[in-house]
Short mmCIF file of N, CA and C in Angstrom, two decimals:
data_model
loop_
_atom_site.label_atom_id
_atom_site.label_comp_id
_atom_site.label_asym_id
_atom_site.label_seq_id
_atom_site.Cartn_x
_atom_site.Cartn_y
_atom_site.Cartn_z
N LEU A 75 76.18 87.53 12.16
CA LEU A 75 75.98 86.14 11.85
C LEU A 75 74.60 85.96 11.24
N ASP A 76 74.51 85.11 10.29
CA ASP A 76 73.27 84.94 9.56
C ASP A 76 73.06 83.45 9.30
N SER A 77 71.89 82.93 9.64
CA SER A 77 71.64 81.51 9.46
C SER A 77 71.54 81.11 7.98
N ARG A 78 71.40 82.07 7.09
CA ARG A 78 71.38 81.87 5.63
C ARG A 78 70.25 81.02 5.10
N GLY A 79 69.43 80.52 5.94
CA GLY A 79 68.31 79.71 5.49
C GLY A 79 67.25 79.67 6.56
N GLN A 80 66.06 79.33 6.17
CA GLN A 80 64.96 79.31 7.13
C GLN A 80 65.04 78.05 7.99
N LEU A 81 64.92 78.24 9.29
CA LEU A 81 64.90 77.13 10.23
C LEU A 81 63.46 76.69 10.44
N PRO A 82 63.20 75.42 10.51
CA PRO A 82 61.84 74.97 10.81
C PRO A 82 61.53 75.16 12.29
N ALA A 83 60.25 75.22 12.62
CA ALA A 83 59.83 75.32 14.02
C ALA A 83 60.44 74.17 14.81
N GLY A 84 60.94 74.48 15.99
CA GLY A 84 61.56 73.49 16.84
C GLY A 84 63.08 73.49 16.79
N ASP A 85 63.68 74.13 15.78
CA ASP A 85 65.14 74.18 15.68
C ASP A 85 65.70 75.26 16.60
N LEU A 86 66.99 75.10 16.91
CA LEU A 86 67.70 76.05 17.76
C LEU A 86 68.79 76.74 16.97
N PHE A 87 69.06 78.00 17.31
CA PHE A 87 70.14 78.78 16.71
C PHE A 87 70.89 79.39 17.88
N ALA A 88 72.19 79.12 18.01
CA ALA A 88 72.97 79.62 19.14
C ALA A 88 74.06 80.55 18.66
N VAL A 89 74.34 81.58 19.47
CA VAL A 89 75.42 82.51 19.19
C VAL A 89 76.09 82.85 20.51
N THR A 90 77.42 82.92 20.49
CA THR A 90 78.19 83.32 21.67
C THR A 90 78.84 84.66 21.36
N LEU A 91 78.46 85.68 22.10
CA LEU A 91 78.97 87.03 21.88
C LEU A 91 80.08 87.30 22.90
N ILE A 92 81.23 87.79 22.45
CA ILE A 92 82.36 87.99 23.35
C ILE A 92 82.75 89.45 23.51
N THR A 93 82.32 90.31 22.62
CA THR A 93 82.66 91.71 22.70
C THR A 93 81.53 92.48 23.37
N PRO A 94 81.83 93.21 24.45
CA PRO A 94 80.77 93.99 25.12
C PRO A 94 80.14 95.00 24.16
N GLY A 95 78.87 95.24 24.36
CA GLY A 95 78.16 96.20 23.53
C GLY A 95 76.71 95.83 23.40
N THR A 96 76.06 96.47 22.44
CA THR A 96 74.65 96.24 22.18
C THR A 96 74.51 95.56 20.82
N TYR A 97 73.69 94.55 20.80
CA TYR A 97 73.46 93.77 19.58
C TYR A 97 71.95 93.70 19.33
N ARG A 98 71.61 93.31 18.11
CA ARG A 98 70.20 93.11 17.76
C ARG A 98 70.09 91.78 17.03
N ALA A 99 69.16 90.96 17.50
CA ALA A 99 68.80 89.74 16.78
C ALA A 99 67.49 90.03 16.08
N THR A 100 67.41 89.69 14.81
CA THR A 100 66.20 89.90 14.03
C THR A 100 65.76 88.57 13.44
N ASN A 101 64.48 88.28 13.58
CA ASN A 101 63.91 87.14 12.87
C ASN A 101 63.46 87.72 11.53
N LEU A 102 64.20 87.44 10.48
CA LEU A 102 63.91 88.03 9.18
C LEU A 102 62.59 87.54 8.59
N THR A 103 62.05 86.46 9.13
CA THR A 103 60.77 85.95 8.66
C THR A 103 59.61 86.79 9.17
N THR A 104 59.70 87.20 10.46
CA THR A 104 58.61 87.98 11.08
C THR A 104 58.97 89.45 11.31
N GLN A 105 60.25 89.79 11.13
CA GLN A 105 60.79 91.12 11.41
C GLN A 105 60.80 91.47 12.90
N ALA A 106 60.61 90.48 13.77
CA ALA A 106 60.70 90.71 15.21
C ALA A 106 62.16 90.97 15.59
N ARG A 107 62.36 91.82 16.61
CA ARG A 107 63.71 92.17 17.03
C ARG A 107 63.91 91.91 18.51
N LEU A 108 65.14 91.53 18.84
CA LEU A 108 65.54 91.28 20.22
C LEU A 108 66.76 92.11 20.52
N ALA A 109 66.69 92.96 21.55
CA ALA A 109 67.85 93.73 21.99
C ALA A 109 68.69 92.84 22.90
N ILE A 110 70.01 92.80 22.64
CA ILE A 110 70.94 92.02 23.45
C ILE A 110 72.02 92.95 23.96
N THR A 111 72.21 92.98 25.28
CA THR A 111 73.27 93.77 25.90
C THR A 111 74.32 92.82 26.44
N VAL A 112 75.58 93.03 26.04
CA VAL A 112 76.68 92.19 26.49
C VAL A 112 77.59 93.04 27.37
N ALA A 113 77.82 92.59 28.61
CA ALA A 113 78.66 93.31 29.56
C ALA A 113 79.88 92.47 29.92
N MET A 114 80.91 93.13 30.43
CA MET A 114 82.11 92.44 30.92
C MET A 114 81.85 91.95 32.33
N PRO A 115 82.42 90.80 32.69
CA PRO A 115 82.31 90.33 34.07
C PRO A 115 83.11 91.24 35.00
N GLY A 116 82.87 91.12 36.30
CA GLY A 116 83.61 91.93 37.28
C GLY A 116 85.10 91.66 37.24
N ARG A 117 85.88 92.67 37.57
CA ARG A 117 87.35 92.54 37.55
C ARG A 117 87.84 91.78 38.77
N GLY A 118 88.94 91.10 38.59
CA GLY A 118 89.60 90.43 39.69
C GLY A 118 88.94 89.14 40.14
N GLU A 119 87.92 88.72 39.47
CA GLU A 119 87.24 87.49 39.84
C GLU A 119 87.49 86.45 38.76
N PRO A 120 87.66 85.17 39.15
CA PRO A 120 87.73 84.15 38.10
C PRO A 120 86.40 84.14 37.34
N TYR A 121 86.49 84.00 36.05
CA TYR A 121 85.27 84.10 35.25
C TYR A 121 84.94 82.78 34.59
N ARG A 122 83.75 82.32 34.82
CA ARG A 122 83.19 81.17 34.12
C ARG A 122 81.88 81.63 33.53
N PRO A 123 81.75 81.60 32.21
CA PRO A 123 80.50 82.08 31.60
C PRO A 123 79.29 81.35 32.18
N ALA A 124 78.22 82.10 32.35
CA ALA A 124 76.97 81.54 32.85
C ALA A 124 76.38 80.59 31.81
N ARG A 125 75.37 79.86 32.23
CA ARG A 125 74.66 78.97 31.32
C ARG A 125 74.06 79.79 30.17
N PRO A 126 73.84 79.15 29.03
CA PRO A 126 73.21 79.86 27.91
C PRO A 126 71.84 80.41 28.31
N THR A 127 71.49 81.52 27.69
CA THR A 127 70.18 82.14 27.89
C THR A 127 69.27 81.69 26.75
N LEU A 128 68.11 81.15 27.08
CA LEU A 128 67.15 80.69 26.07
C LEU A 128 66.14 81.80 25.80
N VAL A 129 65.95 82.10 24.52
CA VAL A 129 64.95 83.08 24.09
C VAL A 129 64.07 82.40 23.05
N ARG A 130 62.78 82.48 23.25
CA ARG A 130 61.82 81.88 22.32
C ARG A 130 61.48 82.89 21.22
N ALA A 131 61.41 82.40 19.99
CA ALA A 131 61.05 83.24 18.85
C ALA A 131 59.77 82.69 18.24
N GLY A 132 58.66 83.38 18.49
CA GLY A 132 57.37 82.91 18.01
C GLY A 132 56.75 83.87 17.01
N ASP A 133 55.50 83.63 16.69
CA ASP A 133 54.78 84.48 15.74
C ASP A 133 54.67 85.93 16.18
N HIS A 134 54.69 86.15 17.50
CA HIS A 134 54.48 87.50 18.02
C HIS A 134 55.74 88.12 18.60
N GLY A 135 56.90 87.63 18.19
CA GLY A 135 58.16 88.22 18.63
C GLY A 135 58.96 87.32 19.54
N PHE A 136 59.92 87.93 20.22
CA PHE A 136 60.82 87.21 21.11
C PHE A 136 60.31 87.24 22.54
N ASP A 137 60.59 86.17 23.28
CA ASP A 137 60.21 86.10 24.69
C ASP A 137 61.38 85.51 25.46
N PRO A 138 62.04 86.31 26.28
CA PRO A 138 61.76 87.70 26.63
C PRO A 138 62.10 88.65 25.49
N ALA A 139 61.69 89.90 25.64
CA ALA A 139 61.86 90.90 24.58
C ALA A 139 63.27 91.50 24.56
N ALA A 140 64.07 91.25 25.60
CA ALA A 140 65.45 91.75 25.66
C ALA A 140 66.27 90.75 26.46
N ALA A 141 67.57 90.72 26.21
CA ALA A 141 68.47 89.82 26.92
C ALA A 141 69.70 90.58 27.38
N HIS A 142 70.13 90.29 28.60
CA HIS A 142 71.34 90.88 29.17
C HIS A 142 72.25 89.73 29.57
N ILE A 143 73.45 89.69 28.96
CA ILE A 143 74.37 88.59 29.20
C ILE A 143 75.76 89.15 29.46
N LEU A 144 76.66 88.25 29.91
CA LEU A 144 78.07 88.60 30.07
C LEU A 144 78.84 88.10 28.86
N ALA A 145 79.97 88.75 28.57
CA ALA A 145 80.81 88.34 27.45
C ALA A 145 81.14 86.86 27.56
N GLY A 146 81.01 86.13 26.47
CA GLY A 146 81.29 84.71 26.43
C GLY A 146 80.10 83.83 26.75
N GLN A 147 79.01 84.43 27.14
CA GLN A 147 77.79 83.67 27.42
C GLN A 147 77.02 83.51 26.12
N SER A 148 76.37 82.39 25.94
CA SER A 148 75.63 82.13 24.70
C SER A 148 74.16 82.50 24.83
N ILE A 149 73.59 82.84 23.69
CA ILE A 149 72.14 83.02 23.58
C ILE A 149 71.66 81.93 22.64
N VAL A 150 70.62 81.22 23.03
CA VAL A 150 70.03 80.18 22.20
C VAL A 150 68.64 80.65 21.80
N LEU A 151 68.41 80.76 20.50
CA LEU A 151 67.11 81.19 19.99
C LEU A 151 66.35 79.93 19.57
N LEU A 152 65.20 79.74 20.19
CA LEU A 152 64.34 78.60 19.89
C LEU A 152 63.27 79.06 18.90
N ALA A 153 63.31 78.52 17.69
CA ALA A 153 62.33 78.88 16.67
C ALA A 153 61.03 78.13 16.96
N GLU A 154 60.03 78.85 17.45
CA GLU A 154 58.72 78.25 17.68
C GLU A 154 57.84 78.33 16.44
N THR A 155 58.34 79.01 15.45
CA THR A 155 57.71 79.16 14.14
C THR A 155 58.86 79.18 13.14
N PRO A 156 58.65 78.90 11.86
CA PRO A 156 59.76 78.99 10.92
C PRO A 156 60.44 80.36 11.04
N ALA A 157 61.79 80.34 11.04
CA ALA A 157 62.53 81.56 11.31
C ALA A 157 63.82 81.61 10.52
N ARG A 158 64.31 82.82 10.36
CA ARG A 158 65.64 83.08 9.79
C ARG A 158 66.24 84.18 10.64
N PHE A 159 67.33 83.88 11.34
CA PHE A 159 67.90 84.81 12.31
C PHE A 159 69.13 85.54 11.78
N LEU A 160 69.23 86.80 12.15
CA LEU A 160 70.40 87.62 11.88
C LEU A 160 70.76 88.29 13.19
N VAL A 161 72.02 88.15 13.63
CA VAL A 161 72.51 88.81 14.83
C VAL A 161 73.62 89.76 14.41
N GLU A 162 73.47 91.04 14.82
CA GLU A 162 74.43 92.05 14.39
C GLU A 162 74.63 93.09 15.49
N PRO A 163 75.83 93.71 15.52
CA PRO A 163 76.04 94.78 16.50
C PRO A 163 75.22 96.01 16.13
N VAL A 164 74.81 96.74 17.15
CA VAL A 164 74.10 98.00 16.93
C VAL A 164 75.14 99.10 17.01
N PRO A 165 75.27 99.93 15.98
CA PRO A 165 76.26 100.98 16.01
C PRO A 165 76.02 101.92 17.19
N SER A 166 77.10 102.30 17.87
CA SER A 166 76.94 103.24 18.98
C SER A 166 76.82 104.65 18.42
N ASP A 167 76.10 105.47 19.14
CA ASP A 167 75.94 106.87 18.74
C ASP A 167 77.20 107.62 19.15
N LEU A 168 77.93 108.13 18.18
CA LEU A 168 79.17 108.87 18.46
C LEU A 168 78.94 110.34 18.39
#
């Protein structure tokens, strides 16, 4: 997913990841990277996705520097500086 344009400071960018795996969010303006790990919820339990996880994107990178979520949970990126976000899966080493 790609925001296709620069977001001004104060804007939010949200993404909901549903496939387990490892992803990378990049602020193309600063080249900062955020590692995102998506896991499946436990088996046999009713599943309600947790609240969205907020990650701040500033001049010096992402805070926190990594995010761990469950499938179907959203990540909200808060642009504290002008930003352009790209979220993509990280290829697994085969």
